Short mmCIF file of C-alpha atoms and ligand atoms in Angstrom, two decimals:
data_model
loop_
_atom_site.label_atom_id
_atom_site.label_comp_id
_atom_site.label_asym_id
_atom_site.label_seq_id
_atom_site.Cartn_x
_atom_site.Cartn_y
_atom_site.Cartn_z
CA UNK A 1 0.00 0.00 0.00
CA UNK A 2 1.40 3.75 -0.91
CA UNK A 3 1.40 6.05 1.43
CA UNK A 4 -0.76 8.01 -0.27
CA UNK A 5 -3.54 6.06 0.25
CA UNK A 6 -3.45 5.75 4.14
CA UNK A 7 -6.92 6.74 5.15
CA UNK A 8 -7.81 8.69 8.11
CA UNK A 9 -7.73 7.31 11.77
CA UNK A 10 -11.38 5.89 12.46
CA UNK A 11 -14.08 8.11 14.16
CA UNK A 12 -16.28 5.61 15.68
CA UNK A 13 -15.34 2.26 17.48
CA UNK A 14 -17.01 0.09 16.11
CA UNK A 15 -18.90 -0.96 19.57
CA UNK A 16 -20.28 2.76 19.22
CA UNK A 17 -21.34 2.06 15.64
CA UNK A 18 -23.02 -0.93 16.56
CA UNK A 19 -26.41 0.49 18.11
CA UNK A 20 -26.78 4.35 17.62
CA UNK A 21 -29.59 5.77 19.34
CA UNK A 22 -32.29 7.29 17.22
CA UNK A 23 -35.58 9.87 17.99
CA UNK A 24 -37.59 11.91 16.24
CA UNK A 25 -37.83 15.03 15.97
CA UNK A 26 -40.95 16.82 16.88
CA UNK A 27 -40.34 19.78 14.50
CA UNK A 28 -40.16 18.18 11.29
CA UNK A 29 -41.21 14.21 11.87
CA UNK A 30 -37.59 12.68 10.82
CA UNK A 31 -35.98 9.93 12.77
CA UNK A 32 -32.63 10.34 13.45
CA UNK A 33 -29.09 9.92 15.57
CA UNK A 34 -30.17 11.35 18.76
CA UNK A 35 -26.86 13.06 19.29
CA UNK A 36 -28.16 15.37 15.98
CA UNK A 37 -31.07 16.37 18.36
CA UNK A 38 -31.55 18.39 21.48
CA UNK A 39 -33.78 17.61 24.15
CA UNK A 40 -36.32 19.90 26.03
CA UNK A 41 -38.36 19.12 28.88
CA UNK A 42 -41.42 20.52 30.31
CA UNK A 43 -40.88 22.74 33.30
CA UNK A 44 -42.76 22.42 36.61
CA UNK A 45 -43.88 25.96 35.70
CA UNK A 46 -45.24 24.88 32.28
CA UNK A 47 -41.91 26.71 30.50
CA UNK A 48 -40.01 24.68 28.13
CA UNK A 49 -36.20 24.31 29.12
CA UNK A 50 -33.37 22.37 27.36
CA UNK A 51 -31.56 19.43 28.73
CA UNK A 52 -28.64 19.47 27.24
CA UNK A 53 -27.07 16.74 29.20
CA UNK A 54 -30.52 14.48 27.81
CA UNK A 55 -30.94 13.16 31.45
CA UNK A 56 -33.22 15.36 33.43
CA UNK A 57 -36.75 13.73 34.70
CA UNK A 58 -39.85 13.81 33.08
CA UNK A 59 -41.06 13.48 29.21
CA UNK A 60 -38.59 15.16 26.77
CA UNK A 61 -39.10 15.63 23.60
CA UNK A 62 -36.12 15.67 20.78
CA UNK A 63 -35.58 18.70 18.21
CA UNK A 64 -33.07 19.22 15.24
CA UNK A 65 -30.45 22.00 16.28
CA UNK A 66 -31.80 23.94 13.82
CA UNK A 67 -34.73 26.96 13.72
CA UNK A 68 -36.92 25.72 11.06
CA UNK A 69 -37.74 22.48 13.42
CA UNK A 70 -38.24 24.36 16.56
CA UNK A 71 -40.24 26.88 14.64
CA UNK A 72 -42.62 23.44 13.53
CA UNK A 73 -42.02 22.11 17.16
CA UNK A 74 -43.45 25.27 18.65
CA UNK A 75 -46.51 25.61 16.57
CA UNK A 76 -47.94 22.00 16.48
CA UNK A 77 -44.89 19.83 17.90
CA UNK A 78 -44.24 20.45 21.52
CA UNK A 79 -48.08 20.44 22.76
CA UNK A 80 -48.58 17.19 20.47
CA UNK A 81 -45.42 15.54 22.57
CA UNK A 82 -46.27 16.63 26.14
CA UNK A 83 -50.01 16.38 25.33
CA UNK A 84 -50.81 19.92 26.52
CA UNK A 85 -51.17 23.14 25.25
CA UNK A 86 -47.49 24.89 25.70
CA UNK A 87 -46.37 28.24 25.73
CA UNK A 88 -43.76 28.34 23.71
CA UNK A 89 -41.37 31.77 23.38
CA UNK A 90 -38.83 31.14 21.00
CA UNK A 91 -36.28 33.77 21.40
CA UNK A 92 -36.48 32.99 25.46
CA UNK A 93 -36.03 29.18 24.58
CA UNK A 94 -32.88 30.11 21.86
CA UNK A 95 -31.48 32.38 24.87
CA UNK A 96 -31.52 29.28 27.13
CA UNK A 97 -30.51 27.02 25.11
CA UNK A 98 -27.44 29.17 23.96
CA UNK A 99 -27.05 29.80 27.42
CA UNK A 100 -26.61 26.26 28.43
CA UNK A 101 -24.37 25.10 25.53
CA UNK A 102 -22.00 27.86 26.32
CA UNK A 103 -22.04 26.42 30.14
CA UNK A 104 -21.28 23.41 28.61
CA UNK A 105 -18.64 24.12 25.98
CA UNK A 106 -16.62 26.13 29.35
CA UNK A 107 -17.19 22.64 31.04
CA UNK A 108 -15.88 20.52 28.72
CA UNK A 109 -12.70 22.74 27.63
CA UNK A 110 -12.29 22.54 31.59
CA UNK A 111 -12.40 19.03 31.72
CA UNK A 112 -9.99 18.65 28.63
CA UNK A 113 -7.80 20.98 29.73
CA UNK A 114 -7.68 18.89 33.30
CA UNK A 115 -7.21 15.69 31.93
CA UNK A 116 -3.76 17.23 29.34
CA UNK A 117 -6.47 16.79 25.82
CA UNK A 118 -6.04 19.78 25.12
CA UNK A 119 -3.17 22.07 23.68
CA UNK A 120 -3.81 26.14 24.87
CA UNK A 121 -2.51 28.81 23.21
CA UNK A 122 -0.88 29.21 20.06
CA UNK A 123 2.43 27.66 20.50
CA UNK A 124 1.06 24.39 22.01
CA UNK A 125 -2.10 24.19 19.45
CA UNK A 126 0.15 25.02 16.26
CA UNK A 127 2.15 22.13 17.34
CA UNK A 128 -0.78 19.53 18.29
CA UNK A 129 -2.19 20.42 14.64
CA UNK A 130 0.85 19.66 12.69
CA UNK A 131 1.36 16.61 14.78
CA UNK A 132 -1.86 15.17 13.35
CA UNK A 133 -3.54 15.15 17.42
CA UNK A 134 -5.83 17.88 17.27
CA UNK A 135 -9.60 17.06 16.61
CA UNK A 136 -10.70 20.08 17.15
CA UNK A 137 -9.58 23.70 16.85
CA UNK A 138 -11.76 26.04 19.25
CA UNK A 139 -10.68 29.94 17.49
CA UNK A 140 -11.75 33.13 20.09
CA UNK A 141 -13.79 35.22 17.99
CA UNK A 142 -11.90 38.14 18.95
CA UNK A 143 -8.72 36.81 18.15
CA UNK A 144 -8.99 37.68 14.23
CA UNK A 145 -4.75 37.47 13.87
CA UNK A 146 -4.51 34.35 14.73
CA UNK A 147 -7.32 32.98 12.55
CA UNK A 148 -5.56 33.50 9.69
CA UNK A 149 -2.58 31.72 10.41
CA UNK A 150 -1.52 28.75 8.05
CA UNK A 151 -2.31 25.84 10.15
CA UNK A 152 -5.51 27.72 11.20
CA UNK A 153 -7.11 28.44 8.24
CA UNK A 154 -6.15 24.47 7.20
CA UNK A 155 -8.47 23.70 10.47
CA UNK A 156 -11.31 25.66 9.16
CA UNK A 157 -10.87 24.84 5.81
CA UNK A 158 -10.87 20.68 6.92
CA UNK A 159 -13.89 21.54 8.75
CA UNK A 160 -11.23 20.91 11.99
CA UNK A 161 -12.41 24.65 13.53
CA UNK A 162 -14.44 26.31 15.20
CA UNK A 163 -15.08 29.98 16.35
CA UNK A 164 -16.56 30.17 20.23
CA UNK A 165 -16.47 32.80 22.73
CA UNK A 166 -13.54 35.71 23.50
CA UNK A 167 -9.74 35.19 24.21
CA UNK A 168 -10.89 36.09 28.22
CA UNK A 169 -14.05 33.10 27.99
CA UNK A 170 -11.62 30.97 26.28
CA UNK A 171 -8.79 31.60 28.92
CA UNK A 172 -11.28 31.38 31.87
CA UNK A 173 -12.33 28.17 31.04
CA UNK A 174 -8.89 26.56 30.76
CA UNK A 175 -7.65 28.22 33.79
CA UNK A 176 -5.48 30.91 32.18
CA UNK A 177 -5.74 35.01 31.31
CA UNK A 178 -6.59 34.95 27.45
CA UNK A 179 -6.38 32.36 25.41
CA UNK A 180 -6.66 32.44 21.44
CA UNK A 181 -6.24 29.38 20.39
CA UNK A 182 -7.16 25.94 21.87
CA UNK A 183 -6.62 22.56 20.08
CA UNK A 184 -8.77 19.78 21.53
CA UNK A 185 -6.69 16.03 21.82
CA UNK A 186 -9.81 13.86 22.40
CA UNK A 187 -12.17 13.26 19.91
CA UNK A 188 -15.08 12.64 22.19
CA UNK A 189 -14.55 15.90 23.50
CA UNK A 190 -14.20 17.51 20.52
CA UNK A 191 -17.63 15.95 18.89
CA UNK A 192 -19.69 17.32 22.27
CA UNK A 193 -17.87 20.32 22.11
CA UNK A 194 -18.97 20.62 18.27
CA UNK A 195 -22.57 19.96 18.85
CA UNK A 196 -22.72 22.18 21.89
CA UNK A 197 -21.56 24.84 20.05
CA UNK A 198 -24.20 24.13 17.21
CA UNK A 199 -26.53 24.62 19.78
CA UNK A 200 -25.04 28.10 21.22
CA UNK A 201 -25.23 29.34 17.25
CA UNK A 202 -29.33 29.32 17.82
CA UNK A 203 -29.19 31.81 20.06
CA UNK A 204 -27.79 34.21 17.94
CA UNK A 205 -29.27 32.75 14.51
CA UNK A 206 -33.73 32.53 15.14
CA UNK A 207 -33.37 36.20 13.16
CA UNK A 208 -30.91 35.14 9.94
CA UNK A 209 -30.65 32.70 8.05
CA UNK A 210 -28.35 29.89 8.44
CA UNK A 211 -27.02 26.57 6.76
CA UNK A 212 -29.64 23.40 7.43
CA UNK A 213 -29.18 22.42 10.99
ZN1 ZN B 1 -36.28 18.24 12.59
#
């Protein structure tokens, strides 16, 4: 075999490929991978909140990350799943659900950073790119300079990047001043790191437009 056709390390074990959990989504009807879905329970108060860990009590019900289903899930889907009428406010439900996914995103940089997965700063992440370890590039949107470094804009352009909070978020959740730049090890890690920060984009997106999901 050439070199040249060496293919990428694997994503999945193949115990995790063997039984993928699926729901459906109340917004538009389509069963899928339940990690492509978020889950929101009823409050006590009758308020709809997100679990974002997907283990809070009571009946959940499963949306695509994505406005056009939780548009559909708020006008038929939600009171069909927890068989009541719900009041459903949007832009209060895309605040706490961006909200919670930024908690989460500090949480798991903290835990990477606590268990060595992840390289910080630009030094350490340049390095962890170029030796093939990163999984995951997490850019501070105020640090435009070093987002257009070489092995950066590789990242982004392999899909390998993303763009998430300020050099001062970044640093506090890794323990340090500012950060720019951290390169997550650990591609567990790096996949609930991706999807929480899918879920932080609604906050910002129910006005625009944006890609599906
Ligand atoms: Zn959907």
């Amino acid at each position: 075999m050439q070199l040249s056709t060496m293919t990428k390390p694997k994503r999945h074990s193949s115990k995790e490929r063997q039984r993928v959990p699926t729901r459906s989504c109340v917004g538009c009807g389509e069963r899928t991978e339940q990690r492509e879905l978020v889950r929101i329970v009823l409050g006590p108060d009758g308020g709809l909140l997100p679990d974002l860990g997907g283990g809070a009590f009571g009946r959940g019900a499963w949306v695509h990350v994505s406005p056009s289903c939780f548009k559909k899930a708020a006008q038929r889907g939600f009171a069909r799943s927890f068989r009541t009428a719900v009041d459903c406010d949007l832009p209060v439900l895309f605040a706490l659900l961006a909200d919670g996914a930024d908690r989460r995103i500090a949480g798991l940089l903290s835990a990477a950073v606590s268990a060595r997965h992840a390289a910080t700063g630009a030094d350490a992440a340049k390095d962890a790119v170029i030796g093939g370890k990163s999984e995951l590039c997490i850019v501070a949107r105020d640090a435009a300079a070093t987002a257009t470094l070489d092995y950066v804009q590789r990242c982004i352009a392999d899909g390998r990047a993303i763009a998430w909070g300020t050099k001062q978020i970044l640093g506090l959740a890794c323990g340090r001043d500012e950060i720019a730049i951290v390169a997550l090890l650990d591609n567990r890690l790096g996949r609930e790191i991706r999807r929480a920060e899918m879920i932080s984009r609604l906050g910002g997106m129910s006005a625009q437009p944006m890609e599906d999901r």
